[in-house]
Coordinates of C-alpha atoms in Angstrom, one line a residue:
M1 CA 282.5 90.4 61.3
A2 CA 282.3 88.4 58.2
V3 CA 281.7 85.4 60.2
A4 CA 279.2 87.2 62.3
A5 CA 277.5 88.5 59.2
R6 CA 277.5 85.1 57.6
N7 CA 276.0 83.6 60.8
G8 CA 273.4 86.3 60.9
R9 CA 272.3 85.5 57.3
T10 CA 272.1 81.9 58.1
T11 CA 270.0 82.5 61.2
A12 CA 267.8 85.1 59.5
S13 CA 267.0 82.9 56.5
P14 CA 264.9 80.3 58.3
H15 CA 262.9 83.0 60.0
T16 CA 262.2 84.7 56.8
S17 CA 261.0 81.6 55.1
I18 CA 258.5 80.8 57.9
T19 CA 256.9 84.2 57.7
T20 CA 256.7 84.4 54.0
T21 CA 255.3 80.9 53.1
A22 CA 252.5 80.8 55.7
W23 CA 248.9 80.9 54.1
P24 CA 246.4 82.8 56.2
G25 CA 243.4 80.7 54.9
S26 CA 244.9 77.3 55.5
L27 CA 243.6 74.8 58.2
D28 CA 246.7 75.3 60.3
S29 CA 246.0 79.1 60.5
W30 CA 242.4 78.3 61.5
F31 CA 243.4 75.7 64.0
S32 CA 245.9 78.2 65.5
W33 CA 242.9 80.5 66.4
I34 CA 240.9 77.7 68.2
P35 CA 242.3 76.7 71.7
L36 CA 241.7 73.0 71.1
P37 CA 243.9 70.2 69.8
K38 CA 243.5 68.9 66.3
W39 CA 242.1 65.5 67.3
A40 CA 239.3 67.2 69.3
L41 CA 238.3 69.3 66.3
I42 CA 238.2 66.3 64.0
T43 CA 236.0 64.4 66.4
V44 CA 233.6 67.3 66.6
A45 CA 233.4 67.4 62.7
V46 CA 232.7 63.7 62.4
A47 CA 230.0 63.8 65.0
G48 CA 228.3 66.7 63.2
A49 CA 228.4 64.8 59.9
I50 CA 226.8 61.8 61.6
L51 CA 224.0 64.0 63.1
L52 CA 223.3 65.5 59.7
L53 CA 223.0 62.1 58.1
L54 CA 220.6 60.9 60.8
F55 CA 218.5 64.0 60.2
L56 CA 218.2 63.3 56.5
I57 CA 217.2 59.7 57.1
C58 CA 214.4 60.9 59.4
I59 CA 213.1 63.2 56.8
I60 CA 213.0 60.4 54.2
K61 CA 211.1 58.1 56.5
C62 CA 208.5 60.7 57.3
C63 CA 207.8 61.3 53.6
C64 CA 207.4 57.6 52.9
S65 CA 205.1 57.1 55.9
K66 CA 202.8 59.8 54.6
K67 CA 202.3 58.0 51.2
K68 CA 201.4 54.7 52.7
P69 CA 197.9 55.6 54.0
K70 CA 196.9 56.8 50.5
K71 CA 197.9 53.5 49.0
K72 CA 195.9 51.6 51.6
E73 CA 192.9 53.8 51.0
R74 CA 192.9 53.1 47.2
I75 CA 193.2 49.4 47.7
G76 CA 190.5 49.4 50.4
L77 CA 188.1 51.2 48.0
C78 CA 188.4 48.5 45.4
A79 CA 187.6 45.9 48.0
V80 CA 184.2 47.5 48.9
S81 CA 181.4 45.1 48.1
N82 CA 178.9 47.8 47.3
S83 CA 179.0 48.0 43.5
T84 CA 177.1 51.3 43.4
T85 CA 179.8 53.0 45.5
T86 CA 182.6 51.5 43.4
N87 CA 181.0 52.5 40.1
L88 CA 180.5 56.1 41.3
V89 CA 184.2 56.5 42.2
Q90 CA 185.8 54.2 39.7
P91 CA 183.6 53.3 36.7
E92 CA 184.0 50.2 34.7
M93 CA 186.1 50.3 31.5
E94 CA 183.2 48.9 29.5
D95 CA 181.0 51.8 30.6
L96 CA 183.6 54.3 29.5
E97 CA 184.1 52.6 26.2
R98 CA 180.4 52.5 25.6
E99 CA 180.0 56.2 26.4
V100 CA 182.8 57.1 24.0
E101 CA 181.4 54.9 21.3
Q102 CA 177.9 56.4 21.8
K103 CA 179.1 60.0 21.4
Q104 CA 180.7 59.1 18.0
R105 CA 177.5 58.0 16.2
G106 CA 176.1 61.4 15.5
K107 CA 172.6 63.1 15.7
L108 CA 169.4 62.9 13.6
Q109 CA 166.9 65.6 13.1
Y110 CA 163.3 64.5 12.3
S111 CA 159.7 65.7 12.6
L112 CA 156.4 64.1 13.5
E113 CA 152.8 65.1 12.6
Y114 CA 149.8 63.0 13.4
N115 CA 146.5 63.7 11.7
F116 CA 143.7 62.5 14.0
R117 CA 141.0 62.9 11.4
I118 CA 142.5 60.5 8.9
Q119 CA 144.6 58.7 11.5
E120 CA 147.8 59.2 9.6
L121 CA 151.4 59.7 10.9
K122 CA 153.8 61.7 8.8
V123 CA 157.5 61.3 9.6
G124 CA 160.0 63.7 8.2
V125 CA 163.7 62.7 8.1
K126 CA 165.5 66.1 8.0
R127 CA 169.2 65.6 8.3
A128 CA 172.0 64.1 10.3
V129 CA 175.3 65.6 11.6
E130 CA 178.6 64.3 12.9
L131 CA 177.9 60.7 11.8
K132 CA 180.4 58.0 12.6
A133 CA 182.9 57.4 9.8
M134 CA 182.5 53.9 8.5
D135 CA 184.7 53.9 5.4
S136 CA 188.4 53.9 5.2
G137 CA 188.5 57.4 3.7
G138 CA 187.0 58.9 6.9
T139 CA 183.5 59.3 5.5
S140 CA 180.3 57.3 5.1
D141 CA 177.5 56.8 2.5
P142 CA 174.5 57.2 4.8
Y143 CA 170.8 56.5 4.2
V144 CA 167.9 56.1 6.7
I145 CA 165.4 53.2 7.1
V146 CA 162.1 54.2 8.8
Y147 CA 159.4 51.8 10.1
L148 CA 157.0 51.3 13.0
T149 CA 157.2 48.3 15.3
S150 CA 153.4 47.8 15.0
D151 CA 153.9 47.1 11.2
M152 CA 157.5 46.1 10.6
K153 CA 156.8 44.9 7.1
K154 CA 156.2 48.4 5.9
R155 CA 159.6 50.1 5.6
Y156 CA 160.8 53.3 3.9
E157 CA 164.3 54.2 2.7
T158 CA 165.8 57.6 2.0
K159 CA 168.2 58.2 -0.8
V160 CA 171.9 57.4 -0.4
Y161 CA 174.3 60.3 0.0
R162 CA 177.9 59.7 -1.0
K163 CA 180.9 60.5 1.1
T164 CA 179.4 62.7 3.8
L165 CA 179.0 62.7 7.6
N166 CA 176.4 65.5 7.5
P167 CA 173.7 64.5 5.0
I168 CA 170.6 66.5 4.3
F169 CA 167.7 64.2 3.5
N170 CA 164.5 66.3 3.6
E171 CA 162.2 63.3 2.9
S172 CA 158.9 62.5 4.4
F173 CA 157.0 59.2 4.8
T174 CA 153.4 58.4 5.7
F175 CA 152.1 55.6 7.9
Q176 CA 148.4 54.7 8.5
V177 CA 148.2 54.2 12.3
P178 CA 144.8 53.9 14.0
Q179 CA 144.6 56.1 17.1
A180 CA 144.1 53.1 19.3
E181 CA 147.5 51.7 18.2
V182 CA 149.5 54.9 18.5
S183 CA 150.4 54.4 22.1
E184 CA 151.6 50.8 21.4
S185 CA 153.9 51.7 18.5
T186 CA 157.5 52.7 18.4
L187 CA 159.0 54.7 15.6
V188 CA 162.4 53.4 14.5
M189 CA 164.8 55.4 12.3
Q190 CA 168.0 53.5 11.5
V191 CA 171.0 55.2 9.8
Y192 CA 173.0 52.8 7.6
D193 CA 176.3 53.1 5.7
F194 CA 175.8 51.9 2.1
N195 CA 178.2 49.3 0.6
R196 CA 177.9 48.1 -2.9
F197 CA 179.6 44.7 -2.5
A198 CA 179.1 44.0 1.2
K199 CA 176.5 44.0 3.9
H200 CA 175.4 47.5 4.8
D201 CA 176.7 48.6 8.2
I202 CA 174.3 50.3 10.7
I203 CA 175.7 53.5 12.2
G204 CA 173.0 53.9 14.8
E205 CA 169.3 54.3 15.4
V206 CA 166.6 56.4 17.1
R207 CA 163.8 54.5 18.8
L208 CA 160.9 56.8 19.8
P209 CA 157.9 55.3 21.7
L210 CA 154.9 57.2 20.4
A211 CA 153.3 57.0 23.8
S212 CA 156.0 59.3 25.2
V213 CA 155.3 62.0 22.5
N214 CA 152.6 64.7 22.5
L215 CA 151.2 64.3 19.0
Q216 CA 148.7 67.2 19.5
H217 CA 151.3 69.4 17.9
V218 CA 153.9 69.1 15.1
I219 CA 157.2 68.0 16.6
E220 CA 160.6 68.7 15.2
Q221 CA 163.6 67.7 17.3
W222 CA 167.2 66.3 17.4
S223 CA 168.0 62.9 18.9
D224 CA 171.4 61.2 19.5
L225 CA 171.9 58.0 17.5
M226 CA 172.1 55.0 19.8
V227 CA 173.6 51.6 19.4
A228 CA 171.2 49.5 17.2
S229 CA 168.9 47.2 19.1
K230 CA 169.6 43.5 18.8
V231 CA 165.8 42.8 18.4
E232 CA 165.2 43.3 14.7
E233 CA 162.6 42.1 12.2
E234 CA 162.9 38.8 10.5
H235 CA 165.8 38.6 8.1
L236 CA 164.7 37.2 4.8
G237 CA 168.2 37.1 3.1
E238 CA 170.3 39.0 0.6
I239 CA 170.8 38.6 -3.1
C240 CA 173.5 39.8 -5.5
F241 CA 172.9 40.5 -9.2
S242 CA 174.2 42.8 -11.9
L243 CA 172.4 45.0 -14.4
R244 CA 173.5 46.1 -17.8
Y245 CA 171.6 48.1 -20.4
V246 CA 172.7 49.0 -24.0
P247 CA 170.5 51.8 -25.3
S248 CA 171.5 51.3 -29.0
T249 CA 170.2 47.7 -29.0
G250 CA 167.6 48.0 -26.3
K251 CA 169.0 44.9 -24.4
L252 CA 168.6 44.7 -20.7
T253 CA 170.8 42.1 -19.1
V254 CA 170.1 40.7 -15.6
L255 CA 172.8 38.4 -14.2
I256 CA 171.7 36.5 -11.0
L257 CA 174.9 35.8 -9.2
E258 CA 174.2 34.4 -5.7
A259 CA 172.1 34.7 -2.5
K260 CA 173.0 34.3 1.2
Q261 CA 171.4 33.9 4.6
L262 CA 168.0 33.1 3.1
K263 CA 165.1 32.3 5.4
R264 CA 164.7 28.7 6.4
M265 CA 161.5 27.4 4.7
D266 CA 161.8 23.6 5.1
S267 CA 161.6 21.3 8.1
N268 CA 165.2 20.4 7.8
G269 CA 166.3 24.0 8.4
L270 CA 167.2 24.6 4.7
S271 CA 165.4 25.7 1.5
D272 CA 165.3 24.8 -2.2
P273 CA 165.6 28.4 -3.6
F274 CA 165.2 29.7 -7.1
V275 CA 164.9 33.2 -8.5
K276 CA 162.2 34.8 -10.7
V277 CA 162.9 37.9 -12.8
H278 CA 159.7 39.8 -13.8
L279 CA 159.5 42.9 -16.0
I280 CA 156.6 45.3 -15.2
L281 CA 155.6 47.8 -17.9
N282 CA 153.3 50.6 -16.9
R283 CA 152.3 48.7 -13.8
K284 CA 151.4 45.5 -15.7
K285 CA 153.2 42.3 -15.8
W286 CA 155.1 42.0 -19.1
K287 CA 157.9 39.4 -19.2
K288 CA 159.4 36.8 -16.8
K289 CA 162.2 34.3 -16.5
R290 CA 163.5 32.0 -13.7
T291 CA 166.7 30.3 -12.6
S292 CA 167.2 26.7 -11.8
V293 CA 166.4 25.3 -8.4
K294 CA 169.3 24.8 -5.9
K295 CA 168.6 22.0 -3.4
N296 CA 169.0 22.2 0.4
T297 CA 170.9 25.5 0.7
L298 CA 170.5 28.9 2.2
S299 CA 173.4 30.4 0.2
P300 CA 172.8 29.3 -3.4
Y301 CA 175.1 30.2 -6.3
F302 CA 173.3 30.7 -9.6
N303 CA 175.4 32.7 -12.1
E304 CA 172.6 32.7 -14.6
V305 CA 172.0 35.5 -17.1
F306 CA 168.8 36.7 -18.7
V307 CA 168.4 39.1 -21.6
F308 CA 165.3 41.2 -22.2
E309 CA 164.5 43.4 -25.1
V310 CA 163.4 46.8 -23.7
P311 CA 163.3 49.7 -26.2
F312 CA 165.0 52.9 -25.0
S313 CA 161.7 54.7 -25.2
Q314 CA 160.2 52.3 -22.6
I315 CA 163.1 52.0 -20.1
Q316 CA 161.8 54.8 -17.9
N317 CA 158.5 52.9 -17.6
V318 CA 159.9 49.5 -16.7
D319 CA 160.2 47.9 -13.2
V320 CA 162.4 44.9 -12.7
V321 CA 161.1 42.6 -9.9
I322 CA 163.6 40.1 -8.4
S323 CA 162.0 37.5 -6.2
V324 CA 163.4 34.5 -4.4
W325 CA 161.2 31.4 -4.0
D326 CA 161.3 28.1 -2.1
H327 CA 160.6 25.2 -4.4
D328 CA 158.2 22.5 -3.2
K329 CA 157.1 19.4 -5.1
V330 CA 154.1 18.7 -3.0
T331 CA 152.6 22.1 -2.1
K332 CA 152.7 25.5 -3.7
N333 CA 156.0 27.3 -4.0
E334 CA 156.5 29.9 -1.3
A335 CA 158.0 33.4 -1.8
I336 CA 160.9 34.1 0.5
G337 CA 161.4 37.7 -0.4
K338 CA 161.3 40.3 -3.2
L339 CA 162.6 43.7 -4.3
F340 CA 162.1 45.8 -7.4
L341 CA 164.2 48.3 -9.3
G342 CA 163.2 51.2 -11.6
C343 CA 162.4 54.9 -11.6
R344 CA 159.7 54.3 -9.0
A345 CA 162.0 52.4 -6.6
T346 CA 163.6 54.0 -3.5
G347 CA 166.9 53.7 -1.5
N348 CA 169.5 51.2 -2.8
Q349 CA 167.3 49.9 -5.5
L350 CA 166.9 53.3 -7.1
R351 CA 170.6 53.9 -6.7
H352 CA 171.4 50.7 -8.5
W353 CA 169.0 51.5 -11.3
S354 CA 170.3 55.0 -11.7
D355 CA 173.9 53.8 -11.8
M356 CA 172.9 51.4 -14.6
L357 CA 171.4 54.1 -16.7
S358 CA 174.3 56.4 -16.1
N359 CA 176.8 53.8 -17.2
P360 CA 175.4 52.2 -20.4
R361 CA 177.0 49.0 -21.6
R362 CA 178.7 48.5 -18.2
P363 CA 177.5 45.6 -15.9
L364 CA 177.0 46.8 -12.3
A365 CA 176.7 44.3 -9.5
Q366 CA 175.3 45.0 -6.1
W367 CA 173.9 43.2 -3.0
H368 CA 170.3 43.9 -1.9
I369 CA 168.3 43.0 1.2
L370 CA 165.1 41.0 0.4
Q371 CA 161.9 42.6 1.6
P372 CA 158.5 41.0 2.5
P373 CA 156.7 40.0 -0.7
D374 CA 153.4 41.8 0.2
V375 CA 155.2 45.0 0.9
V376 CA 156.8 45.0 -2.6
D377 CA 153.5 44.0 -4.3
K378 CA 151.8 46.9 -2.5
A379 CA 154.5 49.4 -3.6
L380 CA 154.2 48.2 -7.2
G381 CA 150.4 48.6 -7.1
L382 CA 149.8 45.3 -8.9
K383 CA 146.7 43.2 -8.7
S384 CA 147.2 39.5 -7.9
H385 CA 144.6 38.3 -10.4
L386 CA 146.3 39.8 -13.4
K387 CA 147.8 37.1 -15.6
L388 CA 151.0 37.3 -17.5
P389 CA 150.3 37.9 -21.2
L390 CA 152.0 35.6 -23.7
H391 CA 155.0 37.2 -25.3
S392 CA 155.7 36.2 -28.9
R393 CA 159.3 35.8 -29.8

């Protein structure tokens, strides 16, 4: 019995271990339910994986084949010889840059009124908005130059407004224009950025052919500032000088520093420039001095100083005329250009004069653009036959 019992335990133990260690979720249990051998099942699984891989490859090829026609279409469009079609679909970068640059220049408001009875054109420069920033601080110092192409020698300037992109000018200027010349004239309004020690930068301009305007009525409108035209009036040159006034002593000091880009007056393409400084008192010539002559140059350097005695009671009545001349030994000396400063001046000249009076004893230097001599003489209201009276020292 003991042996039988012992044998029974030994025979029962393997049976128990088989039933207790089997895992119902194992592969062997799954295989036991499928009436196929293991090698057949593995073959089916491998074949299914291969079919799935081939299916994915087909999908990828289909996606790539759909993108290729788009690429060919884009390349084919660039190859079209018709420039109009190409520009409509794909504009040139220069056109895009020009359009962006154009939008940044701002707008100008102005008015026009023509009096047919006295044949006079009145131009009102109202204001500007959203001007292009020309200075490093993100602002500009704008002013406006106004002239007609039929008489480019006559130019007007507004006052300079500091550090603003939205100046309010409210200034008006009058031109004598015969009715027969109205249709042939173009009104030009140029907005500049003022610089004391460098050339003034042009922000933009408005060119308005008067033939396209109905002058039967008063016109007030806005126009976009355009890129300045390359066709400008004759450039006479620029001159740099400083002013200093001491009220207690009544001494006015004019330091002629230099000039540049002067008009060519001689056959060799150069000039022999010198500078005259006139003092006008109550619209009559009063005192004058002149620099030495610089031979064969368009950019002379003078650095010559002149001191005038002007009592403080007379400083408001004095005009300082700066003129550049070309020296000639054989013929008469010719004037290259002029400008004048004083309380009657306008634009940059008035600004320079006002700054001098506001800063006594301090020399203030500035560049100025030369103007046609006859325009300056007309603005001064001087008569050419008046002679300079002798001044006793």
